[in-house]
Short mmCIF file of N, CA and C in Angstrom, two decimals:
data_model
loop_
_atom_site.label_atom_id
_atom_site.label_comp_id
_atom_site.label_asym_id
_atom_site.label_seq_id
_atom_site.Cartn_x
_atom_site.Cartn_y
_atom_site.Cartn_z
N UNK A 1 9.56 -1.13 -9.35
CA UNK A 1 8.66 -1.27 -8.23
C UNK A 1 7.88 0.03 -8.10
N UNK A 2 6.79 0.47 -7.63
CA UNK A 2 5.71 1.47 -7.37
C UNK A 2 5.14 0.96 -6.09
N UNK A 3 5.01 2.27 -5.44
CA UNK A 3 4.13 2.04 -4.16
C UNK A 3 3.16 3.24 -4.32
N UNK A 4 2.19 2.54 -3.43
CA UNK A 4 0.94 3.06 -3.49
C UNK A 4 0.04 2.84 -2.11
N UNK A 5 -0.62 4.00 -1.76
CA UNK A 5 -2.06 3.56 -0.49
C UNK A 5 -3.49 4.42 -0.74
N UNK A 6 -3.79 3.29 -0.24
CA UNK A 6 -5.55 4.13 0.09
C UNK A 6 -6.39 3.68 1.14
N UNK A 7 -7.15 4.28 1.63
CA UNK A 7 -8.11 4.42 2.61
C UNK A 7 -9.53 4.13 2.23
N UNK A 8 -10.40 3.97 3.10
CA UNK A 8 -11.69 4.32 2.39
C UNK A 8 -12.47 5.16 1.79
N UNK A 9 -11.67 6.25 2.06
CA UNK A 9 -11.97 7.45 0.92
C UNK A 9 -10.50 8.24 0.20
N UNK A 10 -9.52 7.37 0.41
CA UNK A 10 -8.58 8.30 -0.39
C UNK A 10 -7.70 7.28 -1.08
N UNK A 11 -7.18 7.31 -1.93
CA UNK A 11 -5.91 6.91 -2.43
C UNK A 11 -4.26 8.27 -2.83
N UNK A 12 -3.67 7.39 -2.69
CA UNK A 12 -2.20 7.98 -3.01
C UNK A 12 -2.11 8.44 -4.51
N UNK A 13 -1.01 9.09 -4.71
CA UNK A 13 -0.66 8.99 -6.22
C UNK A 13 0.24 7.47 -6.47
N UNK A 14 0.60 6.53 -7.35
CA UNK A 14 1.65 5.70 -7.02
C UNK A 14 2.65 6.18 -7.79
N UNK A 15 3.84 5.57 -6.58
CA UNK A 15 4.72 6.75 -7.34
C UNK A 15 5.92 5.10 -7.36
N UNK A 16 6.53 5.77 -8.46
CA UNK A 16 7.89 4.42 -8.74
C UNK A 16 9.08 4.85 -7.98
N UNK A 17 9.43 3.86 -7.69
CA UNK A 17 10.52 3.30 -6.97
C UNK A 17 11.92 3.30 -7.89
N UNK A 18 12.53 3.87 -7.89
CA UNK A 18 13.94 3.56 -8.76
C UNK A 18 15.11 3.22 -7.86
N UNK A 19 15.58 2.48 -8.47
CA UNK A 19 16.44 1.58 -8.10
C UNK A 19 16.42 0.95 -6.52
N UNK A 20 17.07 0.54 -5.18
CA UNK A 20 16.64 -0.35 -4.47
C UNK A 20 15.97 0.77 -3.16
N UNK A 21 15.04 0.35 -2.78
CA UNK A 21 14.08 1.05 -1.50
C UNK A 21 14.91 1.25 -0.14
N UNK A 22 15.38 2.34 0.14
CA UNK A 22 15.91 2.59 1.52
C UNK A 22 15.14 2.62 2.50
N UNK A 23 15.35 3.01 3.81
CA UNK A 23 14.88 3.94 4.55
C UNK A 23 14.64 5.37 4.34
N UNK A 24 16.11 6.07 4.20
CA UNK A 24 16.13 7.28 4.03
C UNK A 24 15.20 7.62 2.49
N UNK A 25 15.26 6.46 1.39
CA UNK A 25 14.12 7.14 0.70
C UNK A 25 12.98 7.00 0.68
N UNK A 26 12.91 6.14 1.86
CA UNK A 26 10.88 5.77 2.03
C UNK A 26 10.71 6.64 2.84
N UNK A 27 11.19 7.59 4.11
CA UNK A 27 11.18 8.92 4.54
C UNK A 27 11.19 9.83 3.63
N UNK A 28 12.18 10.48 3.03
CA UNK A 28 11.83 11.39 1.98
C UNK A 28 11.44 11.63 0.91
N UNK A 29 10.97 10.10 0.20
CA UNK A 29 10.04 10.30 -1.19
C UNK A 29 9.02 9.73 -1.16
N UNK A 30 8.41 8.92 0.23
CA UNK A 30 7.33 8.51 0.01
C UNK A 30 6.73 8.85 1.74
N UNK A 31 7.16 8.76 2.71
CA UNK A 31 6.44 8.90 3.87
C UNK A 31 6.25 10.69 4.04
N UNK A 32 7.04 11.14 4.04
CA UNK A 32 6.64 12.64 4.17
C UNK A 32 5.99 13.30 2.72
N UNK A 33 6.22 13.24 1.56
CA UNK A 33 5.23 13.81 0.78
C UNK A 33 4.32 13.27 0.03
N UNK A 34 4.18 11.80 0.77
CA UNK A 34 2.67 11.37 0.24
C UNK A 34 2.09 10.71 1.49
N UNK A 35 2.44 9.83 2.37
CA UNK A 35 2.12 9.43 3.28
C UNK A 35 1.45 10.61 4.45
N UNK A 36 2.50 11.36 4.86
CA UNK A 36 1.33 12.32 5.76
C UNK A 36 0.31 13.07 5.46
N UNK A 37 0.58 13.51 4.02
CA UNK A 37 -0.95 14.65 3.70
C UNK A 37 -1.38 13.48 3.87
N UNK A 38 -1.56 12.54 3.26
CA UNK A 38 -3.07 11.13 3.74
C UNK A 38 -3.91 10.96 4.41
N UNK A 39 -2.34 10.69 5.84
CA UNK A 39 -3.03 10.63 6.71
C UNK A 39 -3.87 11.47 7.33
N UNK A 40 -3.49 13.66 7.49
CA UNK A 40 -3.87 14.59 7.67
C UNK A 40 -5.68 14.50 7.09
N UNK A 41 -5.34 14.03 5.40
CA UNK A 41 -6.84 14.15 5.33
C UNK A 41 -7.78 13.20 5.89
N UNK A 42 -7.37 12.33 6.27
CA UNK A 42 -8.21 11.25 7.03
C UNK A 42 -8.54 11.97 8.22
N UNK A 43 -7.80 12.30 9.19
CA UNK A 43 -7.61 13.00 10.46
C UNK A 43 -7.23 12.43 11.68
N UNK A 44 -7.88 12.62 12.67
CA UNK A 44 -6.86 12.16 14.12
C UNK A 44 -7.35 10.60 14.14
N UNK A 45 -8.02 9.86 13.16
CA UNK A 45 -8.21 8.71 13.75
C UNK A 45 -7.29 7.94 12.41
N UNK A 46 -7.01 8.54 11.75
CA UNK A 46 -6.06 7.66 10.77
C UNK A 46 -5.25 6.74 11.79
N UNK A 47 -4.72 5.69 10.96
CA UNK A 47 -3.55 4.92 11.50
C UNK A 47 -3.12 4.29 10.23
N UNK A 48 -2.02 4.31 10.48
CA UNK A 48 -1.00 4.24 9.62
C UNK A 48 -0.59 2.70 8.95
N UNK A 49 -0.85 2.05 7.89
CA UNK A 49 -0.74 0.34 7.92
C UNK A 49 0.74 0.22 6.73
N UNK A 50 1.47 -0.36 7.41
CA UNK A 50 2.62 -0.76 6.25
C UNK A 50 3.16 -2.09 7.09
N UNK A 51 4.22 -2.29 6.24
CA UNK A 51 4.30 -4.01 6.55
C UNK A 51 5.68 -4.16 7.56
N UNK A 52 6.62 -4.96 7.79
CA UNK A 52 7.82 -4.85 8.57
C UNK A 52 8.84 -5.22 7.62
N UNK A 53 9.09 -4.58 6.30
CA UNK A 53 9.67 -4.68 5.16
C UNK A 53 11.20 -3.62 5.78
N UNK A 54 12.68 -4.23 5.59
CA UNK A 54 13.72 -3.66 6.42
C UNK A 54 13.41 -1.45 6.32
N UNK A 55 13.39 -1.45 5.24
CA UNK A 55 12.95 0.38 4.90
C UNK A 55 12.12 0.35 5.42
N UNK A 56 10.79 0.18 6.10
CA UNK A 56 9.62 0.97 6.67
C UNK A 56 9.80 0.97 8.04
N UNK A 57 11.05 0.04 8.53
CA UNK A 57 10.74 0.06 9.82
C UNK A 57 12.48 0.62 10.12
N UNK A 58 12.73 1.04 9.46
CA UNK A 58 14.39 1.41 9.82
C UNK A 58 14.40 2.77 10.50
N UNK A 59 15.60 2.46 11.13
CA UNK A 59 15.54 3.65 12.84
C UNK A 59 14.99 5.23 12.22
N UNK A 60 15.34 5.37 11.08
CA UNK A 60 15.18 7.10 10.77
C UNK A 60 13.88 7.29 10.45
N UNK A 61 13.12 6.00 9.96
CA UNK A 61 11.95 5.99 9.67
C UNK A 61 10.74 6.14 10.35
N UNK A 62 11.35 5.09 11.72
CA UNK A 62 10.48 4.91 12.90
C UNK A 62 10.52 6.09 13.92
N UNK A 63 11.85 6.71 13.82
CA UNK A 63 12.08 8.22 14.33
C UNK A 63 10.91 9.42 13.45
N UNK A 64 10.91 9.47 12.44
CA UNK A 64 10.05 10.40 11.95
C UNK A 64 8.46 10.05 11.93
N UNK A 65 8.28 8.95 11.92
CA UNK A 65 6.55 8.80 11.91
C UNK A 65 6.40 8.74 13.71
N UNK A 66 6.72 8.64 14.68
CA UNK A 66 6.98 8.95 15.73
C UNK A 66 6.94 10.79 16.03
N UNK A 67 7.98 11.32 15.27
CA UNK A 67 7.81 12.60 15.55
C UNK A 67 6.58 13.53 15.12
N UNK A 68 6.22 12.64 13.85
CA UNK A 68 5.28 13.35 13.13
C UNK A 68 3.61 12.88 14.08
N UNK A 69 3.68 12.32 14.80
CA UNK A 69 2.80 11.93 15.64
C UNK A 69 1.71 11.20 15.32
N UNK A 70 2.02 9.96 14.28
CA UNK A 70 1.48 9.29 13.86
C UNK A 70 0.91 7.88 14.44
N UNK A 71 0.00 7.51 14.43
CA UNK A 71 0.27 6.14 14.84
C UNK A 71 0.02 4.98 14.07
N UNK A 72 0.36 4.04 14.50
CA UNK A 72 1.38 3.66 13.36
C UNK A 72 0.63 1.86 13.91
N UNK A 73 -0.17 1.03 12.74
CA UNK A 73 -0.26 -0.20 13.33
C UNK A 73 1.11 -1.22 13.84
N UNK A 74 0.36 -2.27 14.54
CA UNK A 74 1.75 -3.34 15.02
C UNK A 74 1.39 -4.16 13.98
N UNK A 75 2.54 -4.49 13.12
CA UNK A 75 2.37 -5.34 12.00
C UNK A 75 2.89 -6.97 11.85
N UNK A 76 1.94 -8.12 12.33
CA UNK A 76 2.92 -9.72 12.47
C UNK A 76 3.94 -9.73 11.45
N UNK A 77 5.01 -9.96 11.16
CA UNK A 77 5.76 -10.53 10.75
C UNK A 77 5.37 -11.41 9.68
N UNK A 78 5.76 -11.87 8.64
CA UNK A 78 5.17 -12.76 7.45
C UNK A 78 3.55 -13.00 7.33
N UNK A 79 3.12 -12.29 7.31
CA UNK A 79 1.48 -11.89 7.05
C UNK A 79 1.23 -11.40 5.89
N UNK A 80 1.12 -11.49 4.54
CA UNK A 80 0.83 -10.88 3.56
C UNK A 80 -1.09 -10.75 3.60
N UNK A 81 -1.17 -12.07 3.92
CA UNK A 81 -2.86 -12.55 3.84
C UNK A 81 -3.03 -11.44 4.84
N UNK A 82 -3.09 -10.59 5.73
CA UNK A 82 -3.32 -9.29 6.95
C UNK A 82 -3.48 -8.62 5.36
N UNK A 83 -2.62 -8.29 4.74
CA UNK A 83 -2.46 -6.86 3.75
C UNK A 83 -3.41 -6.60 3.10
N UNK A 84 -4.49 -5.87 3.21
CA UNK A 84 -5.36 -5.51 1.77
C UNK A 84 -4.73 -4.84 0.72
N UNK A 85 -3.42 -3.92 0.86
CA UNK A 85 -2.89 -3.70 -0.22
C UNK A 85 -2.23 -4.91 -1.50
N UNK A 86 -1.81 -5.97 -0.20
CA UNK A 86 -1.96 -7.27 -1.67
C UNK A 86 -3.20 -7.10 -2.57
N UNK A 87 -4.28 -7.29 -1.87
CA UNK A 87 -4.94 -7.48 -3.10
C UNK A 87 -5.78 -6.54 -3.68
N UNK A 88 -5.24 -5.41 -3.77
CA UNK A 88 -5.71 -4.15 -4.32
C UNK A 88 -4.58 -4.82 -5.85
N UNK A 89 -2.79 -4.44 -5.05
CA UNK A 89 -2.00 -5.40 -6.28
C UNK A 89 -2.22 -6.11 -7.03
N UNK A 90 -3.20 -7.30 -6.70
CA UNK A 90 -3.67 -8.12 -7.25
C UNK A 90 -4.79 -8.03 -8.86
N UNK A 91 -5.35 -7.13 -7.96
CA UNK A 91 -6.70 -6.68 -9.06
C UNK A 91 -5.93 -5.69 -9.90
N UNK A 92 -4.99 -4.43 -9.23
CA UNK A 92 -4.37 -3.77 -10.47
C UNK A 92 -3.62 -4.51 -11.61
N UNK A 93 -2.75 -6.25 -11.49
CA UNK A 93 -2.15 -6.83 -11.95
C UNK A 93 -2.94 -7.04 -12.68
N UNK A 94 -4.31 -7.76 -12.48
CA UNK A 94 -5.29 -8.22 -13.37
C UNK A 94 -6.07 -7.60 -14.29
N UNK A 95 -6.00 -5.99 -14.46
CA UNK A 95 -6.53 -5.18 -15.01
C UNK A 95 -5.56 -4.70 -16.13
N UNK A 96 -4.14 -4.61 -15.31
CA UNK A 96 -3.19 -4.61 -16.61
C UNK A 96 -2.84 -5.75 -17.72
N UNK A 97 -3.13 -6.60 -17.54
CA UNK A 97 -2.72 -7.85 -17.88
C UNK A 97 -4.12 -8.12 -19.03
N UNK A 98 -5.39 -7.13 -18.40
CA UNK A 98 -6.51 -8.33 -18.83
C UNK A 98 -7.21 -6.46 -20.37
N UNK A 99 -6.30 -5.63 -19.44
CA UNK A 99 -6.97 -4.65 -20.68
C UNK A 99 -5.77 -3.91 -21.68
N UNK A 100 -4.54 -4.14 -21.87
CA UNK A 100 -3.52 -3.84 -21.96
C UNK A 100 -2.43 -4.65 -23.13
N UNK A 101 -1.87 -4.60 -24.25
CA UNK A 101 -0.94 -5.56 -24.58
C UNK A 101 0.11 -5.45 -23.03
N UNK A 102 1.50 -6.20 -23.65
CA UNK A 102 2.32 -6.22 -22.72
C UNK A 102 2.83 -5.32 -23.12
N UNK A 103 3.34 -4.47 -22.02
CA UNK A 103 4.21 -2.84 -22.30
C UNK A 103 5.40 -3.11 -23.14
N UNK A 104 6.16 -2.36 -23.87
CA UNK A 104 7.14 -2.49 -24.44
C UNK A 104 8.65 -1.94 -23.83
N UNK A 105 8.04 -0.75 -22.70
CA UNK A 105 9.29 -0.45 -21.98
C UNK A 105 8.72 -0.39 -20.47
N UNK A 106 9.70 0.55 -19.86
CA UNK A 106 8.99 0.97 -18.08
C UNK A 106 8.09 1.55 -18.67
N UNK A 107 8.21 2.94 -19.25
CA UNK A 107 7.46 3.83 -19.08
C UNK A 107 5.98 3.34 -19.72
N UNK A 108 5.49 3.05 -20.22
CA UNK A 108 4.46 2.36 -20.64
C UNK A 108 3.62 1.37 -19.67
N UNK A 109 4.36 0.67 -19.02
CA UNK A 109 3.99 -0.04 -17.99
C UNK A 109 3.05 0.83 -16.87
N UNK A 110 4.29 1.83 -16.79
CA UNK A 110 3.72 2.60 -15.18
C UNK A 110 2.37 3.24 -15.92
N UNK A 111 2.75 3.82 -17.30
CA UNK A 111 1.44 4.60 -17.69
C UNK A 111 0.26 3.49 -17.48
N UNK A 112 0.27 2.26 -18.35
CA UNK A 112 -0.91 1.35 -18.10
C UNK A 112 -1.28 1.33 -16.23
N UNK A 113 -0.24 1.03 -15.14
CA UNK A 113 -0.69 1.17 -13.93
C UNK A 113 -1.41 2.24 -13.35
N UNK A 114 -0.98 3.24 -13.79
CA UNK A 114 -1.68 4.50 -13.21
C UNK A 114 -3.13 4.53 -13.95
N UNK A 115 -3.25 4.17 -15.52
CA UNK A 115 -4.47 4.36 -16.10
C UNK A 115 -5.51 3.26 -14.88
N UNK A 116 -5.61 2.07 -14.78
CA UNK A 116 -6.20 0.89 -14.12
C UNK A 116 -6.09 1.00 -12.52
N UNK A 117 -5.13 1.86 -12.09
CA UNK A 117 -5.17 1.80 -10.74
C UNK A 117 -6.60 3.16 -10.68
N UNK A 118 -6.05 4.13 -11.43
CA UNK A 118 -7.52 5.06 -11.85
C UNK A 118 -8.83 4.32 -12.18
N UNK A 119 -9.12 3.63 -12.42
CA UNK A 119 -10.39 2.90 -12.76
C UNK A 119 -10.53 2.01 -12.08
N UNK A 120 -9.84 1.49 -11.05
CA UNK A 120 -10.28 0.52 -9.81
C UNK A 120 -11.32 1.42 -9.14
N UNK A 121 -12.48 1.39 -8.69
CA UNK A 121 -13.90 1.73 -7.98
C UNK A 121 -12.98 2.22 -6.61
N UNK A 122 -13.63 2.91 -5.74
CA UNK A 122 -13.64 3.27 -4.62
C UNK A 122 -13.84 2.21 -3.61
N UNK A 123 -15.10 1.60 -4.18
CA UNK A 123 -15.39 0.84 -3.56
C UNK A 123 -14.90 -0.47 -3.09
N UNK A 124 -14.07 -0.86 -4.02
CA UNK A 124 -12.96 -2.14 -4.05
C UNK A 124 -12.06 -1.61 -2.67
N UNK A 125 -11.52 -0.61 -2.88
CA UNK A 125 -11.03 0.17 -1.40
C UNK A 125 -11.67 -0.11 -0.73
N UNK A 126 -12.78 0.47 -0.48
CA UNK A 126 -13.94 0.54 0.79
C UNK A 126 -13.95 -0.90 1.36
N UNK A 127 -14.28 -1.98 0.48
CA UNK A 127 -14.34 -3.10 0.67
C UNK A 127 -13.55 -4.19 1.15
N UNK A 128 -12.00 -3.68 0.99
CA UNK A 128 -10.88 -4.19 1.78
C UNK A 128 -10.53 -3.50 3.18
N UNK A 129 -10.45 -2.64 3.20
CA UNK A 129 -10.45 -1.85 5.03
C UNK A 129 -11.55 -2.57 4.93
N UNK A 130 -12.58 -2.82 5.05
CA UNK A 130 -13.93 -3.10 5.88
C UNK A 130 -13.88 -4.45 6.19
N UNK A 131 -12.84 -5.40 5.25
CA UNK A 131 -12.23 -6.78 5.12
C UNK A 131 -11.74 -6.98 6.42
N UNK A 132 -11.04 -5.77 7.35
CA UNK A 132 -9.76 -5.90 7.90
C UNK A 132 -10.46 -6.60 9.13
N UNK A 133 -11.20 -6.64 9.90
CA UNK A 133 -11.50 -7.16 11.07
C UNK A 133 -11.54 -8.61 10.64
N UNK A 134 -12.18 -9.33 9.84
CA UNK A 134 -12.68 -10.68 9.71
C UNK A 134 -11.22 -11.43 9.04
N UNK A 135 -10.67 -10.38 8.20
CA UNK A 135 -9.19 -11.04 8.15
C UNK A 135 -8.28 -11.28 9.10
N UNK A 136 -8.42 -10.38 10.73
CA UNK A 136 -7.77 -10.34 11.76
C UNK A 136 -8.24 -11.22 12.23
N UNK A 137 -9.52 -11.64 12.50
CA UNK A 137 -9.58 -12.80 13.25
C UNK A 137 -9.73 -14.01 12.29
N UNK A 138 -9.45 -13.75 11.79
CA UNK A 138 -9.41 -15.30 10.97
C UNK A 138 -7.90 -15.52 10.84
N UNK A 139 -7.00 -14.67 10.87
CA UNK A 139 -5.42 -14.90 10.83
C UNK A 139 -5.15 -15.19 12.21
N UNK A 140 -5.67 -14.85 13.64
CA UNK A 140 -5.77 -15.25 14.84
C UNK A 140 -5.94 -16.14 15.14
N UNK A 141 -7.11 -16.57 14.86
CA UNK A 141 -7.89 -18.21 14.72
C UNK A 141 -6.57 -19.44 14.17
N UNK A 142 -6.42 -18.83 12.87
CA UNK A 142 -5.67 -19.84 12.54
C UNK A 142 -3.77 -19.54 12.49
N UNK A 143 -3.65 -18.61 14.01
CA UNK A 143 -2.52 -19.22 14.82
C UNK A 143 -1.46 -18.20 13.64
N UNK A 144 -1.59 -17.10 12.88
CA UNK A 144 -0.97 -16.94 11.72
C UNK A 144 -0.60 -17.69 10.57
N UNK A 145 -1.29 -18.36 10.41
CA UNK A 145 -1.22 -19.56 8.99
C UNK A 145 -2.14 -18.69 8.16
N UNK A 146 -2.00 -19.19 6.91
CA UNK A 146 -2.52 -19.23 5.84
C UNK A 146 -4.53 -18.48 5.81
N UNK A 147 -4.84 -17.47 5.85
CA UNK A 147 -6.35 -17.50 5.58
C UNK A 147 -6.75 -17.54 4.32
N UNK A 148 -6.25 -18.14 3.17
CA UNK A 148 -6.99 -18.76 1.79
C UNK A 148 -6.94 -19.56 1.81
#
């Protein structure tokens, strides 16, 4: 697994996941040394988007992005269609898949992800935050069902 974020002007490094996702390691290997510089460079109007996955929202977690004085969106419950990071996933899947043999081990894999997540445009970013309002009300509208 690899996680990854971006903004309209920034992206993360993505960094892999080994073995199963805690709390305590989505606090110390991914919310404090990649998640806050982020947000910092964005500045006081950042807000913070992750999903209600058991690690992002677990007590030590919600204690530190709290302390760190973040704020932090309210996220529905089974909403993937809300996520623009799905389909950032989506297009990186399709870029590995469509410029790439199939990897032969991990390490090859992550290298092909990082090469294609590098060559996804800015603008594909830009273009999903800017998504986010018309996806909100269209997931409103239709009561949290399905918006595809």
């Amino acid at each position: 697994m690899v996680w990854g974020a971006f903004s309209f002007r920034h992206r993360t490094p993505l960094y892999h996941i080994v073995g199963n996702l805690t709390g305590q390691h989505y606090r110390d290997e991914i919310v404090a040394p990649l998640v806050l510089p982020a947000l910092h460079q964005i500045g006081v109007q950042a807000v913070f988007q992750d999903d209600n996955a058991t690690p992002h929202r677990a007590k030590l977690v919600n204690n530190f992005i709290q302390q760190a004085g973040v704020t932090r969106m309210n996220w529905p419950a089974c909403s993937p269609d809300f996520n623009p990071i799905e389909h950032l996933w989506d297009e990186l899947d399709r870029r590995v898949r469509n410029n790439h043999p199939p990897p032969r081990n991990l390490q090859q894999l992550l290298q092909f992800l990082q090469i294609e997540r590098q060559a996804i445009p800015q603008a594909v970013c830009r273009k999903l935050v800017n998504s986010m309002r018309n996806r909100t009300a269209e997931g409103i509208a239709k009561r949290g069902g399905h918006t595809y």
